[in-house]
Short mmCIF file of C-alpha atoms and ligand atoms in Angstrom, two decimals:
data_model
loop_
_atom_site.label_atom_id
_atom_site.label_comp_id
_atom_site.label_asym_id
_atom_site.label_seq_id
_atom_site.Cartn_x
_atom_site.Cartn_y
_atom_site.Cartn_z
CA VAL X 2 -22.13 2.78 -11.24
CA ILE X 3 -20.56 6.07 -12.27
CA LEU X 4 -23.20 8.19 -14.02
CA CYS X 5 -21.70 10.21 -16.86
CA VAL X 6 -24.05 13.00 -17.84
CA CYS X 7 -23.24 14.37 -21.28
CA PRO X 8 -25.40 17.45 -21.95
CA SER X 9 -23.86 18.01 -25.41
CA PRO X 10 -22.96 14.69 -27.02
CA ALA X 11 -21.69 14.57 -30.58
CA ILE X 12 -20.69 12.36 -33.41
CA ASP X 13 -17.00 13.17 -33.81
CA VAL X 14 -15.99 12.85 -37.45
CA THR X 15 -12.30 12.88 -38.39
CA TYR X 16 -11.19 13.62 -41.97
CA ARG X 17 -7.59 12.86 -42.97
CA VAL X 18 -6.36 15.06 -45.80
CA ASP X 19 -2.97 15.82 -47.35
CA ARG X 20 -3.38 19.54 -46.95
CA LEU X 21 -6.30 21.73 -45.85
CA VAL X 22 -6.65 24.68 -48.23
CA PRO X 23 -9.43 27.15 -47.43
CA GLY X 24 -11.46 28.01 -50.50
CA ALA X 25 -10.33 24.88 -52.42
CA THR X 26 -11.84 21.44 -52.98
CA VAL X 27 -10.00 19.07 -50.66
CA ARG X 28 -10.07 15.29 -51.13
CA VAL X 29 -10.54 13.29 -47.95
CA ASN X 30 -8.28 10.22 -47.70
CA ARG X 31 -9.98 8.62 -44.72
CA VAL X 32 -13.13 9.17 -42.66
CA ASP X 33 -13.58 7.96 -39.09
CA SER X 34 -16.48 8.69 -36.82
CA HIS X 35 -17.25 7.74 -33.26
CA PRO X 36 -19.46 8.84 -30.35
CA GLY X 37 -18.08 11.92 -28.63
CA GLY X 38 -18.80 14.77 -26.30
CA LYS X 39 -16.95 15.16 -23.00
CA GLY X 40 -19.29 13.05 -20.85
CA VAL X 41 -19.09 10.25 -23.41
CA ASN X 42 -15.27 10.46 -23.45
CA VAL X 43 -15.17 10.22 -19.66
CA ALA X 44 -17.43 7.17 -19.77
CA ARG X 45 -15.31 5.47 -22.44
CA VAL X 46 -12.12 5.94 -20.41
CA LEU X 47 -13.82 4.59 -17.27
CA HIS X 48 -15.32 1.66 -19.17
CA ALA X 49 -11.88 0.76 -20.53
CA LEU X 50 -10.61 0.77 -16.92
CA GLY X 51 -13.28 -1.81 -16.08
CA GLU X 52 -15.56 0.59 -14.20
CA GLU X 53 -19.32 0.26 -14.41
CA VAL X 54 -20.70 3.37 -16.12
CA LEU X 55 -23.96 4.73 -17.47
CA VAL X 56 -24.06 7.56 -19.98
CA VAL X 57 -27.09 9.84 -19.72
CA ALA X 58 -27.47 12.16 -22.71
CA PRO X 59 -30.02 13.65 -25.05
CA SER X 60 -30.06 12.28 -28.60
CA GLY X 61 -31.98 13.22 -31.70
CA GLY X 62 -32.22 12.57 -35.42
CA GLU X 63 -30.00 10.25 -37.46
CA PRO X 64 -26.79 11.35 -35.63
CA GLY X 65 -28.61 10.48 -32.41
CA GLU X 66 -29.17 6.96 -33.75
CA GLU X 67 -25.52 6.81 -34.74
CA LEU X 68 -24.63 7.80 -31.18
CA ARG X 69 -26.78 4.96 -29.84
CA ARG X 70 -25.23 2.40 -32.22
CA GLY X 71 -21.71 3.69 -31.57
CA LEU X 72 -22.08 3.36 -27.80
CA VAL X 73 -23.47 -0.17 -28.19
CA ALA X 74 -20.51 -1.01 -30.45
CA VAL X 75 -18.00 0.01 -27.76
CA GLY X 76 -20.06 -1.62 -25.02
CA VAL X 77 -20.82 1.55 -23.06
CA PRO X 78 -24.32 1.41 -21.50
CA ALA X 79 -26.40 4.52 -22.08
CA ARG X 80 -29.74 5.99 -21.24
CA LEU X 81 -30.43 8.26 -24.20
CA ILE X 82 -33.25 10.76 -23.95
CA SER X 83 -35.19 11.38 -27.11
CA ASP X 84 -34.68 14.98 -28.19
CA SER X 85 -36.48 16.77 -31.01
CA THR X 86 -33.18 18.58 -31.68
CA THR X 87 -30.72 16.68 -33.86
CA THR X 88 -27.48 15.54 -32.17
CA ARG X 89 -24.57 17.61 -33.43
CA ARG X 90 -21.49 16.52 -35.33
CA THR X 91 -17.99 17.83 -34.96
CA VAL X 92 -15.60 17.58 -37.89
CA THR X 93 -11.86 17.49 -37.28
CA VAL X 94 -9.68 17.82 -40.35
CA VAL X 95 -6.19 16.44 -39.79
CA ASP X 96 -3.50 17.16 -42.38
CA GLU X 97 -0.34 15.16 -43.04
CA ARG X 98 1.65 17.29 -40.61
CA GLY X 99 -0.85 16.38 -37.91
CA ASP X 100 -2.34 19.87 -37.64
CA ALA X 101 -6.00 19.60 -36.68
CA THR X 102 -8.81 22.01 -37.60
CA CYS X 103 -11.97 21.39 -35.66
CA LEU X 104 -15.45 22.51 -36.75
CA VAL X 105 -17.97 22.29 -33.94
CA GLU X 106 -21.69 22.57 -34.62
CA PRO X 107 -23.76 24.36 -32.00
CA SER X 108 -25.74 22.10 -29.70
CA SER X 109 -29.18 22.68 -28.31
CA THR X 110 -31.83 20.64 -26.57
CA THR X 111 -35.56 20.63 -25.96
CA ALA X 112 -35.33 17.73 -23.52
CA TRP X 113 -33.55 19.15 -20.45
CA ALA X 114 -36.36 18.40 -18.00
CA GLU X 115 -36.46 14.80 -19.25
CA LEU X 116 -32.68 14.56 -18.95
CA VAL X 117 -32.78 15.73 -15.31
CA ALA X 118 -35.59 13.24 -14.62
CA ALA X 119 -33.54 10.45 -16.20
CA VAL X 120 -30.55 11.32 -14.01
CA GLU X 121 -32.79 11.34 -10.92
CA GLY X 122 -34.18 7.98 -11.96
CA SER X 123 -30.67 6.54 -12.37
CA LEU X 124 -29.25 7.65 -9.00
CA GLY X 125 -30.05 4.43 -7.17
CA GLY X 126 -26.76 2.56 -7.06
CA ALA X 127 -24.77 5.54 -8.39
CA ARG X 128 -21.48 6.12 -6.56
CA VAL X 129 -20.56 9.31 -8.40
CA VAL X 130 -22.23 11.62 -10.91
CA VAL X 131 -20.05 13.31 -13.52
CA VAL X 132 -21.49 16.21 -15.52
CA SER X 133 -19.12 16.98 -18.33
CA GLY X 134 -19.10 19.39 -21.24
CA SER X 135 -20.68 22.63 -22.28
CA LEU X 136 -24.39 23.17 -21.90
CA PRO X 137 -26.54 23.09 -25.00
CA GLY X 138 -28.79 26.00 -25.83
CA GLY X 139 -32.24 25.53 -24.38
CA VAL X 140 -31.16 24.71 -20.82
CA PRO X 141 -33.30 26.80 -18.47
CA PRO X 142 -31.68 28.91 -15.73
CA GLY X 143 -31.05 26.62 -12.77
CA GLY X 144 -30.65 23.64 -15.12
CA VAL X 145 -27.23 22.66 -13.82
CA ALA X 146 -28.23 23.33 -10.23
CA ALA X 147 -31.12 20.87 -10.72
CA LEU X 148 -28.67 18.11 -11.74
CA VAL X 149 -26.21 18.84 -8.95
CA GLY X 150 -29.02 19.18 -6.40
CA ALA X 151 -30.59 15.86 -7.40
CA ALA X 152 -27.33 14.00 -6.79
CA ARG X 153 -26.52 15.86 -3.58
CA SER X 154 -29.94 15.20 -2.10
CA ARG X 155 -29.21 11.48 -2.52
CA GLY X 156 -25.73 11.87 -1.02
CA VAL X 157 -23.97 11.06 -4.31
CA PRO X 158 -20.80 13.10 -4.95
CA VAL X 159 -20.83 15.23 -8.11
CA VAL X 160 -17.92 16.17 -10.37
CA VAL X 161 -18.64 18.98 -12.83
CA ASP X 162 -16.40 19.79 -15.80
CA THR X 163 -17.86 22.80 -17.55
CA HIS X 164 -17.23 26.51 -17.95
CA GLY X 165 -18.74 29.97 -17.69
CA PRO X 166 -22.02 30.61 -15.90
CA ALA X 167 -22.73 26.86 -15.73
CA LEU X 168 -19.52 26.35 -13.73
CA LEU X 169 -20.53 29.05 -11.25
CA GLU X 170 -24.03 27.62 -11.01
CA ALA X 171 -22.59 24.16 -10.28
CA LEU X 172 -20.39 25.59 -7.51
CA GLU X 173 -23.30 27.47 -5.96
CA ALA X 174 -25.37 24.28 -6.06
CA GLY X 175 -22.64 22.49 -4.09
CA ALA X 176 -20.71 20.48 -6.69
CA ASP X 177 -18.10 18.44 -4.80
CA VAL X 178 -15.38 18.73 -7.43
CA VAL X 179 -14.95 21.12 -10.37
CA THR X 180 -12.21 20.84 -12.97
CA PRO X 181 -11.63 24.09 -14.88
CA ASN X 182 -8.50 24.55 -16.96
CA VAL X 183 -6.57 27.80 -16.35
CA ASP X 184 -8.53 29.75 -18.97
CA GLU X 185 -11.89 28.53 -17.69
CA LEU X 186 -10.83 29.47 -14.15
CA ALA X 187 -9.66 32.94 -15.21
CA ALA X 188 -13.01 33.50 -16.92
CA VAL X 189 -14.95 33.10 -13.67
CA VAL X 190 -12.57 34.56 -11.04
CA ARG X 191 -10.91 37.93 -11.40
CA ASP X 192 -7.44 36.88 -10.25
CA ASP X 193 -4.67 35.99 -12.66
CA ASP X 194 -2.95 33.67 -10.16
CA PRO X 195 -4.59 30.25 -10.66
CA THR X 196 -3.80 28.95 -7.16
CA ARG X 197 -5.23 32.05 -5.51
CA ALA X 198 -8.27 31.96 -7.78
CA ALA X 199 -8.86 28.28 -6.97
CA ARG X 200 -8.51 28.98 -3.23
CA GLN X 201 -11.14 31.66 -3.52
CA LEU X 202 -13.63 29.26 -5.13
CA ALA X 203 -12.80 26.37 -2.80
CA GLN X 204 -13.31 28.48 0.30
CA LEU X 205 -16.42 30.27 -0.91
CA HIS X 206 -18.20 27.09 -2.01
CA GLY X 207 -16.57 24.33 0.06
CA SER X 208 -15.64 22.49 -3.14
CA VAL X 209 -12.52 20.77 -4.41
CA VAL X 210 -11.13 22.80 -7.31
CA VAL X 211 -8.86 20.90 -9.69
CA VAL X 212 -7.18 23.31 -12.09
CA SER X 213 -5.71 21.60 -15.13
CA ARG X 214 -2.63 23.23 -16.59
CA GLY X 215 -1.76 21.28 -19.71
CA PRO X 216 1.76 19.79 -19.60
CA ASP X 217 2.24 21.29 -16.11
CA GLY X 218 -0.38 18.96 -14.62
CA VAL X 219 -2.86 20.10 -11.99
CA THR X 220 -3.21 22.36 -8.98
CA VAL X 221 -5.76 21.03 -6.52
CA VAL X 222 -7.30 23.14 -3.80
CA THR X 223 -9.69 21.85 -1.15
CA PRO X 224 -11.18 24.03 1.58
CA ALA X 225 -8.44 22.64 3.87
CA ALA X 226 -5.28 22.25 1.80
CA ALA X 227 -3.64 22.44 -1.62
CA TRP X 228 -1.51 20.16 -3.81
CA GLU X 229 0.20 20.15 -7.13
CA ALA X 230 0.64 17.08 -9.33
CA ARG X 231 2.98 17.22 -12.32
CA PRO X 232 3.60 14.67 -15.04
CA GLY X 233 7.16 13.34 -15.01
CA ALA X 234 7.60 14.68 -18.53
CA ALA X 235 5.55 16.53 -21.12
CA VAL X 236 4.56 14.21 -23.95
CA THR X 237 3.58 14.98 -27.52
CA GLY X 238 0.32 13.79 -28.98
CA ASN X 239 -3.31 14.75 -29.08
CA PRO X 240 -4.26 16.77 -25.98
CA THR X 241 -7.97 16.74 -26.91
CA GLY X 242 -9.66 14.63 -24.28
CA ALA X 243 -6.78 14.75 -21.80
CA GLY X 244 -9.04 16.74 -19.50
CA ASP X 245 -11.72 14.06 -19.86
CA ALA X 246 -9.27 11.33 -18.82
CA LEU X 247 -8.28 13.45 -15.82
CA VAL X 248 -11.95 13.73 -14.84
CA ALA X 249 -12.36 9.96 -15.29
CA GLY X 250 -9.46 9.32 -12.91
CA LEU X 251 -10.84 11.70 -10.29
CA ALA X 252 -14.32 10.16 -10.56
CA ARG X 253 -12.93 6.65 -10.14
CA GLY X 254 -11.09 7.76 -6.98
CA LEU X 255 -14.27 9.31 -5.57
CA ALA X 256 -16.30 6.21 -6.42
CA ARG X 257 -13.90 4.12 -4.33
CA ASP X 258 -13.70 6.58 -1.46
CA PRO X 259 -15.94 9.66 -1.16
CA GLY X 260 -13.39 11.14 1.27
CA VAL X 261 -10.45 10.66 -1.09
CA PHE X 262 -9.59 14.38 -1.25
CA ALA X 263 -8.55 14.40 2.41
CA HIS X 264 -5.47 12.46 1.25
CA PRO X 265 -5.44 12.85 -2.53
CA GLU X 266 -1.85 11.82 -3.31
CA HIS X 267 -2.79 8.52 -4.89
CA VAL X 268 -5.85 9.68 -6.82
CA LEU X 269 -3.86 12.60 -8.24
CA ARG X 270 -1.01 10.38 -9.34
CA ASP X 271 -3.49 8.01 -10.98
CA ALA X 272 -5.62 10.70 -12.67
CA VAL X 273 -2.67 12.72 -13.95
CA ALA X 274 -1.01 9.58 -15.34
CA LEU X 275 -4.28 8.69 -17.04
CA SER X 276 -4.41 12.15 -18.64
CA VAL X 277 -0.82 11.77 -19.88
CA ALA X 278 -1.81 8.43 -21.45
CA ALA X 279 -4.77 10.18 -23.10
CA VAL X 280 -2.41 12.68 -24.75
CA GLN X 281 -0.44 9.74 -26.11
CA ALA X 282 -3.60 8.08 -27.47
CA GLU X 283 -4.67 8.97 -30.99
CA THR X 284 -8.34 9.69 -30.24
CA ALA X 285 -10.16 11.39 -27.39
CA GLY X 286 -11.82 8.98 -24.96
CA SER X 287 -9.03 6.43 -24.83
CA ALA X 288 -5.86 5.81 -22.85
CA ASP X 289 -3.53 2.83 -23.24
CA PRO X 290 -3.12 0.98 -19.89
CA LYS X 291 0.62 0.59 -20.65
CA HIS X 292 1.04 4.34 -21.04
CA HIS X 293 -1.06 4.87 -17.91
CA ALA X 294 1.09 2.51 -15.85
CA GLY X 295 4.24 3.94 -17.41
CA ALA X 296 3.36 7.50 -16.41
CA MET X 297 2.41 6.70 -12.79
CA PRO X 298 5.86 6.59 -11.15
CA GLY X 299 6.92 9.86 -12.81
CA VAL X 300 4.07 11.97 -11.46
CA VAL X 301 5.30 14.29 -8.71
CA VAL X 302 2.70 15.20 -6.08
CA THR X 303 3.57 18.07 -3.75
CA ALA X 304 1.62 19.59 -0.88
CA LEU X 305 1.51 23.37 -1.23
CA GLY X 306 2.12 25.55 1.82
CA GLY X 307 -0.62 27.52 3.54
CA ALA X 308 -4.12 26.45 4.41
CA GLY X 309 -6.31 25.54 1.42
N1 ATP V 3 1.57 17.73 -23.35
C1 ATP V 3 1.22 17.11 -22.23
N2 ATP V 3 2.10 16.29 -21.61
C2 ATP V 3 1.78 15.65 -20.47
N3 ATP V 3 0.59 15.77 -19.87
C3 ATP V 3 -0.33 16.57 -20.42
C4 ATP V 3 -0.07 17.29 -21.63
N4 ATP V 3 -1.19 18.00 -21.96
C5 ATP V 3 -2.10 17.72 -20.99
N5 ATP V 3 -1.59 16.86 -20.07
C6 ATP V 3 -2.29 16.31 -18.91
O1 ATP V 3 -3.69 16.35 -19.16
C7 ATP V 3 -4.35 17.15 -18.18
C8 ATP V 3 -5.50 17.90 -18.80
O2 ATP V 3 -5.00 18.70 -19.86
P1 ATP V 3 -5.48 20.18 -20.12
O3 ATP V 3 -5.09 21.05 -19.00
O4 ATP V 3 -5.04 20.53 -21.49
O5 ATP V 3 -7.06 19.97 -20.04
P2 ATP V 3 -8.24 20.71 -20.76
O6 ATP V 3 -7.82 22.07 -21.20
O7 ATP V 3 -9.37 20.60 -19.84
O8 ATP V 3 -8.46 19.79 -22.04
P3 ATP V 3 -9.79 19.12 -22.62
O9 ATP V 3 -10.92 19.53 -21.74
O10 ATP V 3 -9.86 19.63 -24.01
O11 ATP V 3 -9.54 17.66 -22.59
C9 ATP V 3 -3.26 18.03 -17.59
O12 ATP V 3 -3.62 18.42 -16.28
C10 ATP V 3 -2.04 17.11 -17.64
O13 ATP V 3 -2.04 16.23 -16.53
MG1 MG V 4 -11.40 20.50 -19.97
#
C-alpha cells in the first residue's frame, strides 16, 4: 500500500461562467465538485494506475462528509480522522477563455495527534508514505517530523511535497525524497541557482531533491549524483495537479524499488510523462493512460556532471 497523507484536504468546487466580473452578479453555468487536496490528488492518480493506496486525512463538518462520499465514489480507500474543524472548500471560477480564478479557504485542524496516530497505525504493509500539501493551522511544532519519523522508524521511505518551514522540518527529520518547485526551493535556500540549491539540501540532509520546473521538467539531485528529465514538448492545459502526478510517479517507483534513485532514469521518464499527462487532463488528480504512454518516449533524461 502507498499511504497518501493529506494534511489539508478540500472539496474542490469548479464554477463555469461566461465572464468573471469583480463587483457584479455572475451567473454560474455549471458546478462540479470533487475531493481534492494534494495528497488526495496523488492517491487518485496512483489508484487510476492500479496501485493500492490509502488516504489518511482529517475531515470535519458537512464538507468532510462530502469528502468521504466522494472518495468512496471514485473507489479510493481512506482513513478519515474526525476533526472538529470543518474541511475547507476551494472554488475555481473558469471563464469561457479558460482563465481560472481560484479561491482557497484557509485550513486548520484540531486533530493532528490523531492523524499521526492513524498514520502510525497504518504503516504495517505500507511500502511508501507520501505527505503532500500545505500544513493546516493548528499543527504543533515538530508535527511533520513526527510523521516522517514514524515512517522512518519502520523503514518505510517517505516522500514529502510541501513548502516553507514544513519542508525544512521534513528534511531535518530525514525525508527520503522532497519535491519543491523552483519557487518553493528558492524560499528555503538562499541560492538563485536551482541545481546548486538542490545540491546543498541533498548533501546536508542525505535526501533526494526533485525540483520541478514547469514545462522544463525536473532537476533531480541525490547525495551522489544529479539528473535532469525534460518533457519532449511543452503541452497546453491545466498545470494544477501536475506536481501531484509527478509525486505519484516517484512514489510508485519507490514502492517497487526503495533503491530506485541509484539508477533513476526509468522512474524519471515515467513520472515526468505522468505529469505531462496530468497537464493534458482537465481536472487535477487525473492523467489519461494514453497521454502518459504517449509522453514516455519523448522524455529526455540526462545525467548532470559533477558529484551530486
Ligand atoms: N506546460 C507543461 N508542459 C509539459 N509538462 C509540464 C508542463 N507544466 C508542468 N509540466 C510537468 O509537470 C511537472 C510539475 O509541474 P510544476 O513544476 O508546475 O509543479 P508544481 O509547481 O509543483 O505544481 P502543483 O504542485 O501545483 O501541481 C513538471 O516537472 C513537468 O514535468
Ligand atoms: Mg507542487
